Amino acid sequence: MPTPTTNAKVWDVVVIGGGPAGMMAAGRAAERGKTVLLLEKNPDLGKKLLITGGGRCNVTNNKTDNRTMLAKYKGNDQFLFSAFSQWNVENTLSFFNDRGMATKEENEGRIFPVSNSAQSVYDVLYDYMRKYNVVIHKSTNVKSIAKDKGSDHIFISTTSGNVISAKSCVVATGGTSRPETGSTGEGFQWLKKLHHTIIESDVALVPIALTDVWVKKAAGVTLTDIKLTTYQNDKKQDSYKGKLLFTHVGISGPTVLNMSKDVGELLKYGDVKILIDLFPARDNKGLKQDLQNILVEESNKKLKNVLGPLVPASLPKSLLELSGVDGETFCHSVSSEDRVTLVETMKAIPLHVKSLLGKDKAVVSSGGVALTEVDFKTMQSRLVPNLYLVGDVLNIDRPSGGYSLQLCWTTGFVAGSNA
């Protein structure tokens, strides 16, 4: 058992991890008059926060009804209900708005700062902690945490040899996504030694790599309001609607991130194919008529030059190659058979999955502490008194769209209110 230096300060609360959940927990505990020490392994706080949402930071999702919001957490709503009854979406919006950070709503309820900068979110959290005198130690690597049965304190040992004593400890070390930001999973090792059950960590929201060479030419192209359907062994698996972004190695975007875990599960059993329906709201007959109208209007132009009104400018060439239709054909000479083939391709562009990208590209990792081992009324461990677990440390799957950060705000606030 490590022992702190003689006459060493005993902190009311020590928070390990300077991400969104940790910063919220630290600020809230200090607001209650607690002496709070925040330990961060990086030279600066909020490294992952500042890159979320492409640097714009998707703060939350505008689902102010708790039950509607909790339904997005894939069967974990029964655990989260108590925590969300204490701090929900409305509380989050009020917290940031009342501190001068205006927000705006975008597609599918996503809430962003009006500034379009994650720095705005960071500044609110940092000022919150500074106002209530949170002490911050950066570049501090924690080696282990242990419970002192005699004093009921928690000892936090650092790699520099220091032992810090705390009446309560909040573990906010995150999962294993984007390890370059400091989320390398060591928190799971500490908690395992304290007899917590750790569900194996894996990537949950991550871009998908493809074998299709033509995709590289489409890198940067965004498709909106499309449908993606997965197949394995020629059997339909699932369908997803939304937005897709082509990258140099495959596909990304909100819809792709949200389906990536399901694709990863399918890959364990064999090859996976994804079909893109560019026009899910149009049937083949209606789409064929749209195409026919264009061909008539542009009868003296080549087919390859007239598809712009239907598909993004960089896609027609690939679309024609995939369909086997000659783009050099003049519109007045496009056969009925070719029109049918082209429409069928637009309704089912085939993509062949190579793999999911790694944890270095993941937005969120799955896995973490088993939820039955946490009291969500307080976020306290059911196994170790005065130990609180928040954010990505918990085994909670959620989609892209502000749900991860809302989980951080909620669990961080509840832990900070009780630690």
Short mmCIF file of C-alpha atoms in Angstrom, two decimals:
data_model
loop_
_atom_site.label_atom_id
_atom_site.label_comp_id
_atom_site.label_asym_id
_atom_site.label_seq_id
_atom_site.Cartn_x
_atom_site.Cartn_y
_atom_site.Cartn_z
CA MET A 1 0.00 0.00 0.00
CA PRO A 2 1.54 3.36 -1.00
CA THR A 3 1.64 6.03 1.67
CA PRO A 4 1.61 9.79 1.15
CA THR A 5 4.35 12.05 2.41
CA THR A 6 4.09 12.92 6.12
CA ASN A 7 1.79 15.91 6.69
CA ALA A 8 0.81 15.84 3.01
CA LYS A 9 -2.37 17.67 2.05
CA VAL A 10 -5.52 15.55 1.89
CA TRP A 11 -7.65 16.77 -0.98
CA ASP A 12 -11.42 16.59 -0.78
CA VAL A 13 -11.56 15.49 -4.42
CA VAL A 14 -8.92 14.43 -6.92
CA VAL A 15 -10.06 14.18 -10.54
CA ILE A 16 -7.90 12.11 -12.89
CA GLY A 17 -8.30 13.27 -16.49
CA GLY A 18 -8.71 16.76 -17.91
CA GLY A 19 -11.25 15.95 -20.61
CA PRO A 20 -14.85 17.22 -20.70
CA ALA A 21 -16.19 14.87 -18.00
CA GLY A 22 -13.22 15.55 -15.73
CA MET A 23 -13.39 19.31 -16.15
CA MET A 24 -17.13 19.32 -15.44
CA ALA A 25 -16.69 17.10 -12.36
CA ALA A 26 -13.83 19.23 -11.02
CA GLY A 27 -15.70 22.49 -11.50
CA ARG A 28 -18.87 21.20 -9.92
CA ALA A 29 -17.09 19.74 -6.87
CA ALA A 30 -15.18 22.99 -6.35
CA GLU A 31 -18.41 24.97 -6.73
CA ARG A 32 -19.67 23.04 -3.70
CA GLY A 33 -16.73 24.30 -1.68
CA LYS A 34 -14.52 21.23 -1.99
CA THR A 35 -10.73 21.44 -2.38
CA VAL A 36 -10.17 19.92 -5.81
CA LEU A 37 -7.03 18.76 -7.60
CA LEU A 38 -7.22 17.88 -11.30
CA LEU A 39 -4.48 15.62 -12.70
CA GLU A 40 -3.85 15.66 -16.46
CA LYS A 41 -1.21 13.52 -18.20
CA ASN A 42 -0.89 15.87 -21.20
CA PRO A 43 0.86 19.26 -21.15
CA ASP A 44 -2.57 20.84 -21.67
CA LEU A 45 -6.18 20.04 -20.82
CA GLY A 46 -8.92 19.11 -23.27
CA LYS A 47 -6.78 17.73 -26.08
CA LYS A 48 -9.54 15.46 -27.39
CA LEU A 49 -12.27 18.02 -26.70
CA LEU A 50 -10.56 20.53 -28.99
CA ILE A 51 -10.62 18.16 -31.99
CA THR A 52 -14.18 16.88 -31.60
CA GLY A 53 -16.56 17.60 -34.45
CA GLY A 54 -13.68 18.56 -36.70
CA GLY A 55 -12.71 21.22 -34.18
CA ARG A 56 -16.26 22.62 -34.04
CA CYS A 57 -17.38 20.52 -31.03
CA ASN A 58 -20.84 18.94 -31.16
CA VAL A 59 -21.81 19.96 -27.60
CA THR A 60 -25.02 17.93 -27.29
CA ASN A 61 -28.14 16.94 -29.19
CA ASN A 62 -31.36 18.93 -28.89
CA LYS A 63 -33.50 16.16 -27.42
CA THR A 64 -34.79 17.86 -24.30
CA ASP A 65 -37.15 15.03 -23.40
CA ASN A 66 -35.11 12.65 -21.26
CA ARG A 67 -36.74 9.47 -22.50
CA THR A 68 -36.24 10.44 -26.14
CA MET A 69 -32.61 11.27 -25.42
CA LEU A 70 -31.92 8.14 -23.40
CA ALA A 71 -33.34 5.90 -26.13
CA LYS A 72 -30.21 6.76 -28.11
CA TYR A 73 -27.97 5.01 -25.58
CA LYS A 74 -28.77 1.52 -26.88
CA GLY A 75 -30.47 -0.20 -23.98
CA ASN A 76 -28.59 1.60 -21.21
CA ASP A 77 -31.41 4.03 -20.50
CA GLN A 78 -32.39 2.19 -17.32
CA PHE A 79 -28.95 2.94 -15.89
CA LEU A 80 -28.77 6.55 -17.07
CA PHE A 81 -32.26 7.72 -16.13
CA SER A 82 -31.28 8.74 -12.61
CA ALA A 83 -28.23 10.69 -13.77
CA PHE A 84 -30.17 12.45 -16.56
CA SER A 85 -32.90 13.42 -14.12
CA GLN A 86 -30.22 15.49 -12.38
CA TRP A 87 -28.49 16.96 -15.46
CA ASN A 88 -29.93 16.75 -18.95
CA VAL A 89 -29.76 18.51 -22.31
CA GLU A 90 -31.59 21.61 -21.05
CA ASN A 91 -29.10 21.92 -18.18
CA THR A 92 -26.20 21.62 -20.61
CA LEU A 93 -27.56 24.33 -22.90
CA SER A 94 -28.23 26.63 -19.95
CA PHE A 95 -24.75 25.97 -18.53
CA PHE A 96 -22.98 27.11 -21.69
CA ASN A 97 -25.47 29.79 -22.79
CA ASP A 98 -25.52 31.46 -19.36
CA ARG A 99 -21.72 31.67 -19.48
CA GLY A 100 -21.73 33.57 -22.73
CA MET A 101 -21.39 30.74 -25.24
CA ALA A 102 -24.19 30.99 -27.79
CA THR A 103 -25.23 27.75 -29.47
CA LYS A 104 -26.99 26.76 -32.68
CA GLU A 105 -28.82 23.69 -33.91
CA GLU A 106 -27.84 21.87 -37.10
CA ASN A 107 -28.87 18.64 -38.86
CA GLU A 108 -30.50 15.92 -36.75
CA GLY A 109 -30.53 18.08 -33.61
CA ARG A 110 -26.76 18.53 -33.33
CA ILE A 111 -25.85 21.53 -31.16
CA PHE A 112 -22.66 23.52 -31.87
CA PRO A 113 -21.18 26.76 -30.57
CA VAL A 114 -22.13 29.69 -32.78
CA SER A 115 -18.39 30.37 -32.98
CA ASN A 116 -17.90 26.99 -34.71
CA SER A 117 -14.94 26.49 -32.40
CA ALA A 118 -14.33 23.88 -29.72
CA GLN A 119 -12.16 26.49 -28.03
CA SER A 120 -15.36 28.24 -26.93
CA VAL A 121 -16.46 25.09 -25.07
CA TYR A 122 -13.02 24.66 -23.53
CA ASP A 123 -12.95 28.29 -22.37
CA VAL A 124 -16.28 27.95 -20.54
CA LEU A 125 -15.12 24.82 -18.72
CA TYR A 126 -11.71 26.26 -17.87
CA ASP A 127 -13.24 29.50 -16.53
CA TYR A 128 -15.71 27.42 -14.50
CA MET A 129 -12.85 25.59 -12.79
CA ARG A 130 -10.78 28.74 -12.34
CA LYS A 131 -13.70 30.59 -10.73
CA TYR A 132 -13.91 27.97 -8.00
CA ASN A 133 -10.15 27.54 -7.54
CA VAL A 134 -9.57 24.07 -8.94
CA VAL A 135 -5.85 23.27 -8.72
CA ILE A 136 -4.54 21.79 -11.97
CA HIS A 137 -1.41 19.67 -12.30
CA LYS A 138 -0.51 19.05 -15.94
CA SER A 139 2.00 16.55 -17.36
CA THR A 140 1.21 14.28 -14.41
CA ASN A 141 1.03 10.56 -15.13
CA VAL A 142 -0.89 8.43 -12.66
CA LYS A 143 0.50 4.95 -12.07
CA SER A 144 -2.16 3.47 -9.80
CA ILE A 145 -4.98 4.17 -7.39
CA ALA A 146 -5.56 2.28 -4.15
CA LYS A 147 -7.98 2.35 -1.24
CA ASP A 148 -6.63 2.89 2.27
CA LYS A 149 -8.85 0.83 4.54
CA GLY A 150 -7.60 2.59 7.64
CA SER A 151 -8.47 6.16 6.72
CA ASP A 152 -10.96 5.36 3.93
CA HIS A 153 -8.92 7.73 1.75
CA ILE A 154 -7.86 6.98 -1.81
CA PHE A 155 -4.17 7.08 -2.65
CA ILE A 156 -3.16 8.12 -6.17
CA SER A 157 0.42 7.21 -7.10
CA THR A 158 2.19 9.04 -9.93
CA THR A 159 5.05 7.86 -12.10
CA SER A 160 7.24 10.57 -10.55
CA GLY A 161 6.95 8.83 -7.17
CA ASN A 162 4.43 11.12 -5.51
CA VAL A 163 1.46 9.73 -3.61
CA ILE A 164 -1.59 11.97 -3.38
CA SER A 165 -4.27 11.42 -0.75
CA ALA A 166 -7.92 12.18 -1.44
CA LYS A 167 -11.20 11.75 0.38
CA SER A 168 -12.82 11.10 -3.02
CA CYS A 169 -11.45 10.35 -6.48
CA VAL A 170 -13.12 10.80 -9.88
CA VAL A 171 -11.72 8.68 -12.71
CA ALA A 172 -12.27 10.50 -16.01
CA THR A 173 -9.50 8.98 -18.11
CA GLY A 174 -11.66 8.20 -21.16
CA GLY A 175 -11.60 5.07 -23.29
CA THR A 176 -9.09 4.05 -25.96
CA SER A 177 -10.12 6.12 -29.00
CA ARG A 178 -7.62 8.67 -30.38
CA PRO A 179 -4.75 7.46 -28.16
CA GLU A 180 -2.59 10.37 -29.31
CA THR A 181 -4.81 12.59 -27.13
CA GLY A 182 -3.97 10.55 -24.04
CA SER A 183 -6.84 8.04 -24.08
CA THR A 184 -4.72 4.93 -23.81
CA GLY A 185 -6.83 2.84 -21.47
CA GLU A 186 -4.66 2.80 -18.36
CA GLY A 187 -7.67 3.75 -16.25
CA PHE A 188 -9.16 0.35 -17.02
CA GLN A 189 -6.05 -1.32 -15.60
CA TRP A 190 -6.31 0.58 -12.31
CA LEU A 191 -10.00 -0.25 -12.00
CA LYS A 192 -9.43 -3.91 -12.81
CA LYS A 193 -6.99 -4.11 -9.89
CA LEU A 194 -9.79 -2.72 -7.73
CA HIS A 195 -11.89 -5.71 -8.86
CA HIS A 196 -14.08 -3.85 -11.34
CA THR A 197 -15.31 -5.82 -14.35
CA ILE A 198 -13.96 -4.27 -17.54
CA ILE A 199 -15.78 -5.03 -20.78
CA GLU A 200 -13.16 -5.36 -23.52
CA SER A 201 -12.59 -2.03 -25.24
CA ASP A 202 -13.02 -1.70 -29.00
CA VAL A 203 -13.65 1.05 -31.52
CA ALA A 204 -17.31 2.07 -31.70
CA LEU A 205 -17.57 5.15 -33.92
CA VAL A 206 -14.93 4.94 -36.63
CA PRO A 207 -14.54 5.47 -40.41
CA ILE A 208 -14.66 2.46 -42.73
CA ALA A 209 -11.87 1.49 -45.16
CA LEU A 210 -12.88 0.09 -48.56
CA THR A 211 -11.18 -1.98 -51.26
CA ASP A 212 -12.83 0.03 -54.07
CA VAL A 213 -10.11 1.98 -55.89
CA TRP A 214 -12.52 4.49 -57.48
CA VAL A 215 -13.41 5.90 -54.06
CA LYS A 216 -10.08 7.77 -53.91
CA LYS A 217 -11.24 9.95 -56.81
CA ALA A 218 -14.32 10.91 -54.82
CA ALA A 219 -12.40 11.91 -51.67
CA GLY A 220 -13.98 14.99 -50.11
CA VAL A 221 -17.39 14.45 -51.71
CA THR A 222 -20.32 14.52 -49.30
CA LEU A 223 -23.61 12.75 -50.01
CA THR A 224 -26.68 13.79 -48.02
CA ASP A 225 -30.05 12.10 -47.53
CA ILE A 226 -28.78 8.76 -48.78
CA LYS A 227 -29.42 5.19 -47.60
CA LEU A 228 -26.69 2.65 -46.84
CA THR A 229 -27.59 -1.05 -46.69
CA THR A 230 -25.19 -3.73 -45.49
CA TYR A 231 -25.06 -7.22 -46.97
CA GLN A 232 -23.24 -10.40 -46.03
CA ASN A 233 -23.37 -13.55 -48.14
CA ASP A 234 -25.87 -11.69 -50.36
CA LYS A 235 -28.26 -11.37 -47.41
CA LYS A 236 -29.49 -7.97 -46.33
CA GLN A 237 -28.43 -7.04 -42.79
CA ASP A 238 -29.28 -3.45 -41.85
CA SER A 239 -30.10 -0.09 -43.43
CA TYR A 240 -29.08 3.40 -42.33
CA LYS A 241 -30.10 6.83 -43.63
CA GLY A 242 -28.18 10.08 -43.46
CA LYS A 243 -24.92 11.59 -44.63
CA LEU A 244 -21.72 10.07 -46.05
CA LEU A 245 -18.27 11.54 -46.72
CA PHE A 246 -15.83 9.87 -49.11
CA THR A 247 -12.21 9.79 -47.90
CA HIS A 248 -8.96 8.70 -49.55
CA VAL A 249 -9.32 5.25 -48.02
CA GLY A 250 -13.07 4.77 -47.71
CA ILE A 251 -16.08 6.44 -46.15
CA SER A 252 -16.83 8.51 -43.05
CA GLY A 253 -19.49 10.95 -41.87
CA PRO A 254 -22.18 10.67 -39.16
CA THR A 255 -24.13 7.80 -40.71
CA VAL A 256 -20.99 5.77 -41.38
CA LEU A 257 -19.69 6.31 -37.84
CA ASN A 258 -23.00 5.20 -36.37
CA MET A 259 -23.06 1.97 -38.41
CA SER A 260 -19.37 1.15 -37.96
CA LYS A 261 -19.73 -1.00 -34.87
CA ASP A 262 -22.38 -3.15 -36.59
CA VAL A 263 -20.10 -3.47 -39.64
CA GLY A 264 -17.25 -4.50 -37.35
CA GLU A 265 -19.39 -7.27 -35.89
CA LEU A 266 -20.29 -8.52 -39.39
CA LEU A 267 -16.64 -8.57 -40.44
CA LYS A 268 -15.98 -11.22 -37.81
CA TYR A 269 -18.07 -13.61 -39.90
CA GLY A 270 -17.01 -12.75 -43.45
CA ASP A 271 -16.99 -10.14 -46.20
CA VAL A 272 -19.31 -7.15 -45.99
CA LYS A 273 -20.75 -5.18 -48.89
CA ILE A 274 -22.53 -1.84 -48.58
CA LEU A 275 -24.96 -0.53 -51.19
CA ILE A 276 -25.53 3.23 -51.50
CA ASP A 277 -28.97 4.38 -52.56
CA LEU A 278 -28.47 7.98 -53.71
CA PHE A 279 -32.21 8.58 -53.86
CA PRO A 280 -34.02 6.62 -51.13
CA ALA A 281 -37.11 8.81 -51.51
CA ARG A 282 -37.42 8.02 -55.24
CA ASP A 283 -38.32 4.67 -56.76
CA ASN A 284 -36.61 3.40 -59.91
CA LYS A 285 -39.48 4.47 -62.15
CA GLY A 286 -39.47 8.06 -60.90
CA LEU A 287 -35.69 8.31 -61.07
CA LYS A 288 -35.69 6.95 -64.62
CA GLN A 289 -38.13 9.68 -65.60
CA ASP A 290 -35.85 12.32 -64.04
CA LEU A 291 -32.95 10.95 -66.07
CA GLN A 292 -35.05 10.85 -69.23
CA ASN A 293 -36.02 14.51 -68.79
CA ILE A 294 -32.35 15.47 -68.59
CA LEU A 295 -31.48 13.43 -71.67
CA VAL A 296 -34.21 15.15 -73.67
CA GLU A 297 -33.24 18.64 -72.50
CA GLU A 298 -29.54 18.03 -73.22
CA SER A 299 -29.97 15.78 -76.23
CA ASN A 300 -26.90 17.06 -78.09
CA LYS A 301 -24.48 16.72 -75.18
CA LYS A 302 -22.55 13.67 -74.09
CA LEU A 303 -23.98 11.64 -71.23
CA LYS A 304 -20.90 12.17 -69.03
CA ASN A 305 -21.51 15.93 -69.08
CA VAL A 306 -25.18 16.07 -68.06
CA LEU A 307 -25.43 14.08 -64.82
CA GLY A 308 -24.52 17.04 -62.59
CA PRO A 309 -28.13 17.83 -61.62
CA LEU A 310 -28.48 14.28 -60.27
CA VAL A 311 -25.13 13.54 -58.60
CA PRO A 312 -22.14 15.56 -57.30
CA ALA A 313 -19.77 16.74 -60.03
CA SER A 314 -16.95 14.31 -59.19
CA LEU A 315 -19.17 11.22 -59.21
CA PRO A 316 -20.52 10.85 -62.79
CA LYS A 317 -17.34 9.31 -64.19
CA SER A 318 -17.19 6.66 -61.45
CA LEU A 319 -20.93 6.08 -61.70
CA LEU A 320 -20.66 5.44 -65.43
CA GLU A 321 -17.70 3.11 -64.96
CA LEU A 322 -19.55 1.13 -62.28
CA SER A 323 -22.64 0.81 -64.46
CA GLY A 324 -20.71 -0.07 -67.62
CA VAL A 325 -22.52 2.68 -69.54
CA ASP A 326 -20.44 4.64 -72.07
CA GLY A 327 -20.30 8.27 -71.02
CA GLU A 328 -19.21 9.34 -74.51
CA THR A 329 -22.66 8.49 -75.86
CA PHE A 330 -24.74 11.50 -76.90
CA CYS A 331 -27.87 11.88 -74.82
CA HIS A 332 -30.19 11.37 -77.79
CA SER A 333 -28.60 7.96 -78.36
CA VAL A 334 -28.65 6.53 -74.83
CA SER A 335 -30.52 3.23 -75.03
CA SER A 336 -33.41 2.27 -72.79
CA GLU A 337 -31.31 -0.59 -71.43
CA ASP A 338 -28.49 1.82 -70.46
CA ARG A 339 -30.98 4.16 -68.78
CA VAL A 340 -32.28 1.26 -66.67
CA THR A 341 -28.75 0.17 -65.79
CA LEU A 342 -27.69 3.67 -64.79
CA VAL A 343 -30.74 4.13 -62.57
CA GLU A 344 -30.15 0.75 -60.92
CA THR A 345 -26.57 1.75 -60.19
CA MET A 346 -27.63 5.06 -58.64
CA LYS A 347 -29.99 3.10 -56.41
CA ALA A 348 -27.33 0.55 -55.40
CA ILE A 349 -23.70 1.71 -55.70
CA PRO A 350 -21.61 -1.19 -54.37
CA LEU A 351 -18.90 -0.63 -51.76
CA HIS A 352 -16.68 -3.44 -50.49
CA VAL A 353 -15.49 -3.18 -46.89
CA LYS A 354 -11.83 -3.78 -46.18
CA SER A 355 -11.81 -3.01 -42.46
CA LEU A 356 -12.64 -0.48 -39.80
CA LEU A 357 -9.95 2.10 -39.26
CA GLY A 358 -8.03 1.88 -36.00
CA LYS A 359 -8.38 3.52 -32.61
CA ASP A 360 -6.29 6.43 -33.87
CA LYS A 361 -9.24 7.42 -36.08
CA ALA A 362 -12.08 6.43 -33.76
CA VAL A 363 -14.39 9.10 -32.35
CA VAL A 364 -15.50 6.86 -29.49
CA SER A 365 -14.43 3.49 -28.15
CA SER A 366 -16.83 0.94 -26.73
CA GLY A 367 -16.22 -1.12 -23.62
CA GLY A 368 -15.40 -0.04 -20.08
CA VAL A 369 -16.65 -0.61 -16.56
CA ALA A 370 -19.73 -2.82 -16.25
CA LEU A 371 -22.68 -0.55 -15.50
CA THR A 372 -24.06 -2.79 -12.76
CA GLU A 373 -20.99 -1.84 -10.72
CA VAL A 374 -21.84 1.88 -10.67
CA ASP A 375 -24.52 3.77 -8.72
CA PHE A 376 -25.83 6.22 -11.30
CA LYS A 377 -27.57 8.34 -8.67
CA THR A 378 -24.10 9.50 -7.63
CA MET A 379 -21.69 7.92 -10.20
CA GLN A 380 -19.98 6.22 -7.25
CA SER A 381 -18.47 2.77 -7.62
CA ARG A 382 -20.51 0.06 -5.91
CA LEU A 383 -17.26 -1.77 -5.14
CA VAL A 384 -15.00 1.04 -3.93
CA PRO A 385 -16.53 3.74 -1.71
CA ASN A 386 -15.58 7.33 -2.63
CA LEU A 387 -14.45 6.32 -6.13
CA TYR A 388 -16.48 7.90 -8.94
CA LEU A 389 -16.52 6.84 -12.60
CA VAL A 390 -17.54 9.10 -15.49
CA GLY A 391 -17.63 9.53 -19.26
CA ASP A 392 -15.90 7.06 -21.56
CA VAL A 393 -14.71 4.97 -18.61
CA LEU A 394 -18.22 3.50 -18.61
CA ASN A 395 -19.39 0.74 -20.96
CA ILE A 396 -22.03 2.80 -22.76
CA ASP A 397 -22.51 2.68 -26.53
CA ARG A 398 -23.97 5.78 -28.18
CA PRO A 399 -24.27 7.20 -31.69
CA SER A 400 -22.53 10.17 -33.22
CA GLY A 401 -24.37 13.46 -32.85
CA GLY A 402 -23.54 15.02 -29.47
CA TYR A 403 -24.47 12.02 -27.34
CA SER A 404 -20.91 11.33 -26.16
CA LEU A 405 -20.37 14.82 -24.82
CA GLN A 406 -23.79 14.89 -23.20
CA LEU A 407 -22.81 11.71 -21.38
CA CYS A 408 -19.68 13.53 -20.17
CA TRP A 409 -21.60 16.59 -18.98
CA THR A 410 -24.21 14.49 -17.17
CA THR A 411 -21.94 11.98 -15.46
CA GLY A 412 -19.33 14.64 -14.70
CA PHE A 413 -21.88 16.92 -13.04
CA VAL A 414 -23.43 14.10 -11.00
CA ALA A 415 -20.04 12.87 -9.81
CA GLY A 416 -18.95 16.41 -8.95
CA SER A 417 -22.18 16.91 -7.02
CA ASN A 418 -21.51 13.86 -4.84
CA ALA A 419 -17.75 13.37 -4.56
#
